[in-house]
Coordinates of C-alpha atoms and ligand atoms in Angstrom, one line a residue:
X1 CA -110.5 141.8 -32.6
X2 CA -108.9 139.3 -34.9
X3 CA -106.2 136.9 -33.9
X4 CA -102.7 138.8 -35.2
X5 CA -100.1 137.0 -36.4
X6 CA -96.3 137.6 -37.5
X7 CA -95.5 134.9 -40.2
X8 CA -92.0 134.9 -41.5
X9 CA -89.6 132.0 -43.1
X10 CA -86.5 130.9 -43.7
X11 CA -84.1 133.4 -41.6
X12 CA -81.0 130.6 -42.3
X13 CA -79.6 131.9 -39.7
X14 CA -75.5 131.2 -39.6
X15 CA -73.2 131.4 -36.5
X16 CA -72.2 135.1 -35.1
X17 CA -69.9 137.4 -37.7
X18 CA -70.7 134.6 -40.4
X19 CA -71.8 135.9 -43.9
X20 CA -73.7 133.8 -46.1
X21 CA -74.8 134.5 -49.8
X22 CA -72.6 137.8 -49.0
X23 CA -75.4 138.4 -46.5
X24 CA -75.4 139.1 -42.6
X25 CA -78.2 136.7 -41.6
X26 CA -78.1 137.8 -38.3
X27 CA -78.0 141.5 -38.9
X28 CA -81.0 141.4 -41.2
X29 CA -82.6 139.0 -38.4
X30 CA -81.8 141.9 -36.3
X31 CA -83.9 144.8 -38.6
X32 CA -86.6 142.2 -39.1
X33 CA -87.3 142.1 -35.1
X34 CA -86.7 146.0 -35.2
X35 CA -89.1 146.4 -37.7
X36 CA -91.9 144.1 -36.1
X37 CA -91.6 146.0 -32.8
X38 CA -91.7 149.6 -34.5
X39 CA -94.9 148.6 -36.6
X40 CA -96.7 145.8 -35.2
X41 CA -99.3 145.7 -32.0
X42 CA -101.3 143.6 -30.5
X43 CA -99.8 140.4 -31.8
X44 CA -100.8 137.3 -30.6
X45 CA -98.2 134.5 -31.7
X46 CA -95.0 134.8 -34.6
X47 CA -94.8 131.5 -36.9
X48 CA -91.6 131.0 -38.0
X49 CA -91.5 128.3 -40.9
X50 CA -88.9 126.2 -41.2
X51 CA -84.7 126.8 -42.4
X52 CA -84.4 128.7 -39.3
X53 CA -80.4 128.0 -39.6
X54 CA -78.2 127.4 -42.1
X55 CA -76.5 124.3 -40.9
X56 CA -78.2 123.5 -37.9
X57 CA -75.5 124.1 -35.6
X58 CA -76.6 124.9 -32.0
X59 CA -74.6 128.2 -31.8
X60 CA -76.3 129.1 -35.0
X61 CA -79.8 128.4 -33.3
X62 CA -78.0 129.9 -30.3
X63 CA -78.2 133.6 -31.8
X64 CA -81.6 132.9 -33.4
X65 CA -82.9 132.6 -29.8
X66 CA -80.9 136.0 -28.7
X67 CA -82.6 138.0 -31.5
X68 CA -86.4 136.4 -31.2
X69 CA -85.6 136.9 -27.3
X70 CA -86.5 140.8 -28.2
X71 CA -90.3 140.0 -29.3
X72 CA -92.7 140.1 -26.4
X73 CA -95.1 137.4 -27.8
X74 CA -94.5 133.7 -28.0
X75 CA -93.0 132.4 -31.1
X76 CA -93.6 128.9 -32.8
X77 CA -91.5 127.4 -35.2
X78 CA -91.4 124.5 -37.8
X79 CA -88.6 122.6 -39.2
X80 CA -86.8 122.9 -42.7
X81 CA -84.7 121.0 -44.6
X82 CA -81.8 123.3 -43.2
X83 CA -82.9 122.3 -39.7
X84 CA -81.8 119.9 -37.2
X85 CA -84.4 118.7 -34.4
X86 CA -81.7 118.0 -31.5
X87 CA -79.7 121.0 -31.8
X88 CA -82.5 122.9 -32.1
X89 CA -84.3 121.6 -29.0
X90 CA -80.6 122.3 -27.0
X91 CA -81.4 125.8 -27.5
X92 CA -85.0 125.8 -27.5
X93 CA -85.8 123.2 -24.7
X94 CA -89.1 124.7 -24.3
X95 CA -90.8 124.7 -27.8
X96 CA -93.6 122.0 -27.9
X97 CA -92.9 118.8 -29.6
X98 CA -95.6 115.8 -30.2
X99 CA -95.1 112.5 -28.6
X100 CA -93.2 110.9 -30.8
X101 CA -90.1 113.5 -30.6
X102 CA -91.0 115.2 -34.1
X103 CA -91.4 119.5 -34.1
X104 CA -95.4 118.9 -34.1
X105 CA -97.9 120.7 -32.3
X106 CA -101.5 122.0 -32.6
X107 CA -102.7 125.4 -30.4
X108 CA -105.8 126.2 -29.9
X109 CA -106.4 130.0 -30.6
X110 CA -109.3 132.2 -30.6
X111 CA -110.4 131.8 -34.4
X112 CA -109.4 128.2 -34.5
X113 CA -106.9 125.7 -34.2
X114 CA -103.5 126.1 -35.9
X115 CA -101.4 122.8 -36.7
X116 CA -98.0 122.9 -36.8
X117 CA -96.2 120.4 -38.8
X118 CA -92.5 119.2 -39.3
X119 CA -91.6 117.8 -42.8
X120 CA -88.1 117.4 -42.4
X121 CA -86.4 114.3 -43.8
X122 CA -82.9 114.0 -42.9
X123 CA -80.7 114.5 -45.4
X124 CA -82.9 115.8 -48.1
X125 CA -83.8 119.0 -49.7
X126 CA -87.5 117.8 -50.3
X127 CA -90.0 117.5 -47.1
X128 CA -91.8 114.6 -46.1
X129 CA -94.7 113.3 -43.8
X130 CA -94.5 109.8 -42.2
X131 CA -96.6 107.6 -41.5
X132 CA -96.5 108.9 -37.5
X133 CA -96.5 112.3 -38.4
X134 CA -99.6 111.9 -40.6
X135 CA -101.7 109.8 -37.7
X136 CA -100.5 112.9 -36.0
X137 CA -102.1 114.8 -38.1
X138 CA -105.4 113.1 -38.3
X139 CA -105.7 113.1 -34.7
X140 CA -105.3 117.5 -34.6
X141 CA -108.0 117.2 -37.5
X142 CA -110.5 114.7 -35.9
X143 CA -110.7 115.7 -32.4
X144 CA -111.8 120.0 -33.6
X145 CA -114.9 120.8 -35.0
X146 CA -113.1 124.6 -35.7
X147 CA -111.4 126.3 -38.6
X148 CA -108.2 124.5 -39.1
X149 CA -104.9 126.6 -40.0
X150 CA -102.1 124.4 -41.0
X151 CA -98.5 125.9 -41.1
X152 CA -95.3 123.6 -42.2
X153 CA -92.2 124.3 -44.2
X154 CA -92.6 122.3 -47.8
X155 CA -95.3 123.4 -50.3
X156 CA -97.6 120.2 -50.9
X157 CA -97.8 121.2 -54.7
X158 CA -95.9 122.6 -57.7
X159 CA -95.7 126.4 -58.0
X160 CA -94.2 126.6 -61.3
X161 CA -90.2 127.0 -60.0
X162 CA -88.8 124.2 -61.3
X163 CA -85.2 124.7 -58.7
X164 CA -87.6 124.5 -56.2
X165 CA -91.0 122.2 -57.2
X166 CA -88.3 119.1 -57.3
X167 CA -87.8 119.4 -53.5
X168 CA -91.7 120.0 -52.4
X169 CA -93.6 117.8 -50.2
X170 CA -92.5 114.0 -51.5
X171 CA -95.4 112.5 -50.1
X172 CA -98.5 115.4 -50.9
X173 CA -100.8 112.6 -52.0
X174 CA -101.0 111.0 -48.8
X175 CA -100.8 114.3 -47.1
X176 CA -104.0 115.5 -49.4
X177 CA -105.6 112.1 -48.6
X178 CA -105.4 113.0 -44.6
X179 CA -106.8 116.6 -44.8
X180 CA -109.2 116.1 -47.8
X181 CA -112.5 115.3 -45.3
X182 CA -111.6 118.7 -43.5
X183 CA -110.7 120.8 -46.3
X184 CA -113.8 122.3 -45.6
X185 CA -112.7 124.2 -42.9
X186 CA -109.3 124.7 -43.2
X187 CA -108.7 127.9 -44.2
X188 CA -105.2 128.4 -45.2
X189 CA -102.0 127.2 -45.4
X190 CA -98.8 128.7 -44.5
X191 CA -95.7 127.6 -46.1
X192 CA -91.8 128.9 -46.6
X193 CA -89.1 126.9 -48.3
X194 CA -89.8 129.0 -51.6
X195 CA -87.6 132.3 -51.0
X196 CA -90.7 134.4 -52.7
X197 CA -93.6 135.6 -52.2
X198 CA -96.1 133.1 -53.8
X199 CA -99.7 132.7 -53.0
X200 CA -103.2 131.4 -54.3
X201 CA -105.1 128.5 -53.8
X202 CA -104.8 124.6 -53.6
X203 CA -107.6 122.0 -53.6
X204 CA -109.6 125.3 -52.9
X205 CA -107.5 126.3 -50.0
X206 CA -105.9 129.8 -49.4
X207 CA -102.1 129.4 -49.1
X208 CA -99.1 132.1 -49.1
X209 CA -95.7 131.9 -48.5
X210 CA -93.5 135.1 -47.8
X211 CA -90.0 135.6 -49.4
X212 CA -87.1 135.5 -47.1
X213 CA -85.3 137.8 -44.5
X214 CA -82.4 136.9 -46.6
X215 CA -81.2 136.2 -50.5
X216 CA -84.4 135.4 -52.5
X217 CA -85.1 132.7 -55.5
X218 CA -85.4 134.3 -58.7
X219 CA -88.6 134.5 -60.7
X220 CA -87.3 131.6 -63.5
X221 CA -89.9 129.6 -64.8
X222 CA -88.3 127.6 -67.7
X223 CA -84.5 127.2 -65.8
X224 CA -84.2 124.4 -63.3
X225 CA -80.3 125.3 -62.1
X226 CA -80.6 129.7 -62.1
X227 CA -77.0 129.3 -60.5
X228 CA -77.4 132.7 -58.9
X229 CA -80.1 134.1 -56.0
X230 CA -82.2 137.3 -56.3
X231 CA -81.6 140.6 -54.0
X232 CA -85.3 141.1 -54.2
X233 CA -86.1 143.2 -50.7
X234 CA -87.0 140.5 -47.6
X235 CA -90.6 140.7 -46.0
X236 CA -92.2 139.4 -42.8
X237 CA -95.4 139.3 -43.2
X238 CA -98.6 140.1 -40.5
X239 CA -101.5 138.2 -40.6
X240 CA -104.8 139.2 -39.8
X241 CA -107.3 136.3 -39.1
X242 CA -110.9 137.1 -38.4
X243 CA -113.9 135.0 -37.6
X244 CA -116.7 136.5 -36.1
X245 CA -120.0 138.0 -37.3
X246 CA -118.7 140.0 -40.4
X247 CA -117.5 136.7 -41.6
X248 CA -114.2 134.8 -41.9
X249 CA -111.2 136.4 -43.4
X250 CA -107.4 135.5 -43.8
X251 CA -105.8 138.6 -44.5
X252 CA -102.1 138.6 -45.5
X253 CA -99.8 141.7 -45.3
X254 CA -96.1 141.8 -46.5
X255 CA -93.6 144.4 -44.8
X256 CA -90.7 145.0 -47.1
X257 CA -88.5 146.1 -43.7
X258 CA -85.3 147.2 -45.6
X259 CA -86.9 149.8 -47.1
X260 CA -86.1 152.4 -44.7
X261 CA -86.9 155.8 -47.1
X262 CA -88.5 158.6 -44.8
X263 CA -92.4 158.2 -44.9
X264 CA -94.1 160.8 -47.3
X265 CA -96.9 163.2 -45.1
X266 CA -99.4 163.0 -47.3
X267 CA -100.6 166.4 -45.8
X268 CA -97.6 168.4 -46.3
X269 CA -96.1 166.6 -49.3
X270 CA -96.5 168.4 -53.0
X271 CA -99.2 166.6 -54.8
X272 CA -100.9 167.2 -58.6
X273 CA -103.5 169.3 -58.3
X274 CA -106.7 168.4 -59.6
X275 CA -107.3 171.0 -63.5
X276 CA -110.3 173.3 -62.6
X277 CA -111.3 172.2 -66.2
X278 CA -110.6 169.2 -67.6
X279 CA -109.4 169.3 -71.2
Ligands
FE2_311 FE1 -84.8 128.0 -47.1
FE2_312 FE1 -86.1 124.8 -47.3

């Protein structure tokens, strides 16, 4: 069986009957959780990366707990530049932290261990690692000999979106310099921040990030200030990870939930017949 995850980012949720971007977070929160449950078994753990507010108001974080409250698995979260660490930990007194009070933490699972990090920086669109954070870090790294999985909420690189590439990972270098003698073995990095789906590879390492639940970043290459977001459909993605005798394989699926059109029956529906004689 391989480990199942549900990876999704940047819900922004706002407080109850509030609209933002002419969007209900909390309502498409709601067909997000709907969906999972409908089409999703044997889940292990839901990663939630980062910007899981708006404003990091505690009654905001207040109905994200209400709605992830509906998911019978445990869910982990990260921080975003939306976020706010105390107000957050008001509502979710529970979630692990690391010693030194930042949203870090590293589980042990069955294909491996996944490492949580917070790259929040007060204040500022961009993420960044600290010094503590990054001794954190290289602690998780040195004391496994297992596949590594690293989740977090800034991209450590360019992707080519120049709204967004200016607020990625300030520090990447030093972050690079930390996991470079494990890259190795880490096998993929899980990301948000973007608002669109994005994936490839970094430094050799498998990396996606899903678009949001809510209003997307448009595809603009050349234009650093788009001044509007895309209505491209929202996605949480499931994750299939498996390491065992057929080999090791991240595999990464994207559920566009909002498209609620009735299945087709592939037995019953009309379908192009075959010619008996091709021309
Ligand atoms: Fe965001
Ligand atoms: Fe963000």
């Amino acid at each position: 069986m391989p480990t199942r995850i549900i990876h999704f980012s940047d819900p922004q949720i706002v407080p109850a009957g509030e609209m933002n971007y002419d969007i209900d977070p909390q309502a498409r929160l709601k067909l997000c959780i709907d969906a999972i449950l409908s089409h999703t078994s044997d889940v292990d753990a839901c990663f939630i990366t980062g910007d899981l507010t708006h404003w990091g108001e505690t009654k905001a974080y207040t109905v994200l707990k209400q709605e992830l409250d509906r998911l019978p698995f445990p869910v982990y979260m990260m921080m975003g530049n939306h976020d706010h660490r105390q107000s957050f930990l008001s509502v979710f007194n529970d979630h692990p932290v690391c010693d030194q009070g930042f949203i870090q933490y590293a589980l042990d699972m069955p294909c491996g261990r996944f490492i949580c990090l917070d790259t929040l920086d007060k204040g500022k669109r961009g993420g960044i690692l600290c010094e503590q954070r990054l001794v954190w870090l290289e602690g998780e790294l040195n004391s496994t000999s297992e596949p590594v999985y690293l989740f977090m909420h800034h991209p450590p690189f360019d992707v080519g979106l120049p709204n967004m590439d200016k607020d990625k990972l300030a520090n990447s270098d030093e972050f690079l310099k930390v996991i470079k003698p494990h890259k190795h073995r880490i096998r993929h990095i899980f990301f948000g921040h973007l608002h669109r789906s994005v994936s490839g590879s970094w430094q050799g390492v498998s990396y996606s990030c899903p678009p949001s639940p809510v209003h997307q970043t448009p595809l603009e290459l050349e234009n650093a200030k788009p001044g509007y977001v895309s209505p491209e459909p929202p996605v949480y993605q499931l994750v299939d990870i498996h390491n065992d005798s057929d080999g090791d394989r991240v595999v990464v699926h994207s559920h566009h939930f909002l498209h609620d059109a009735p299945a087709i029956n592939s037995r019953t529906c009309y379908r192009y017949q075959k010619p008996a004689k091709p021309e």
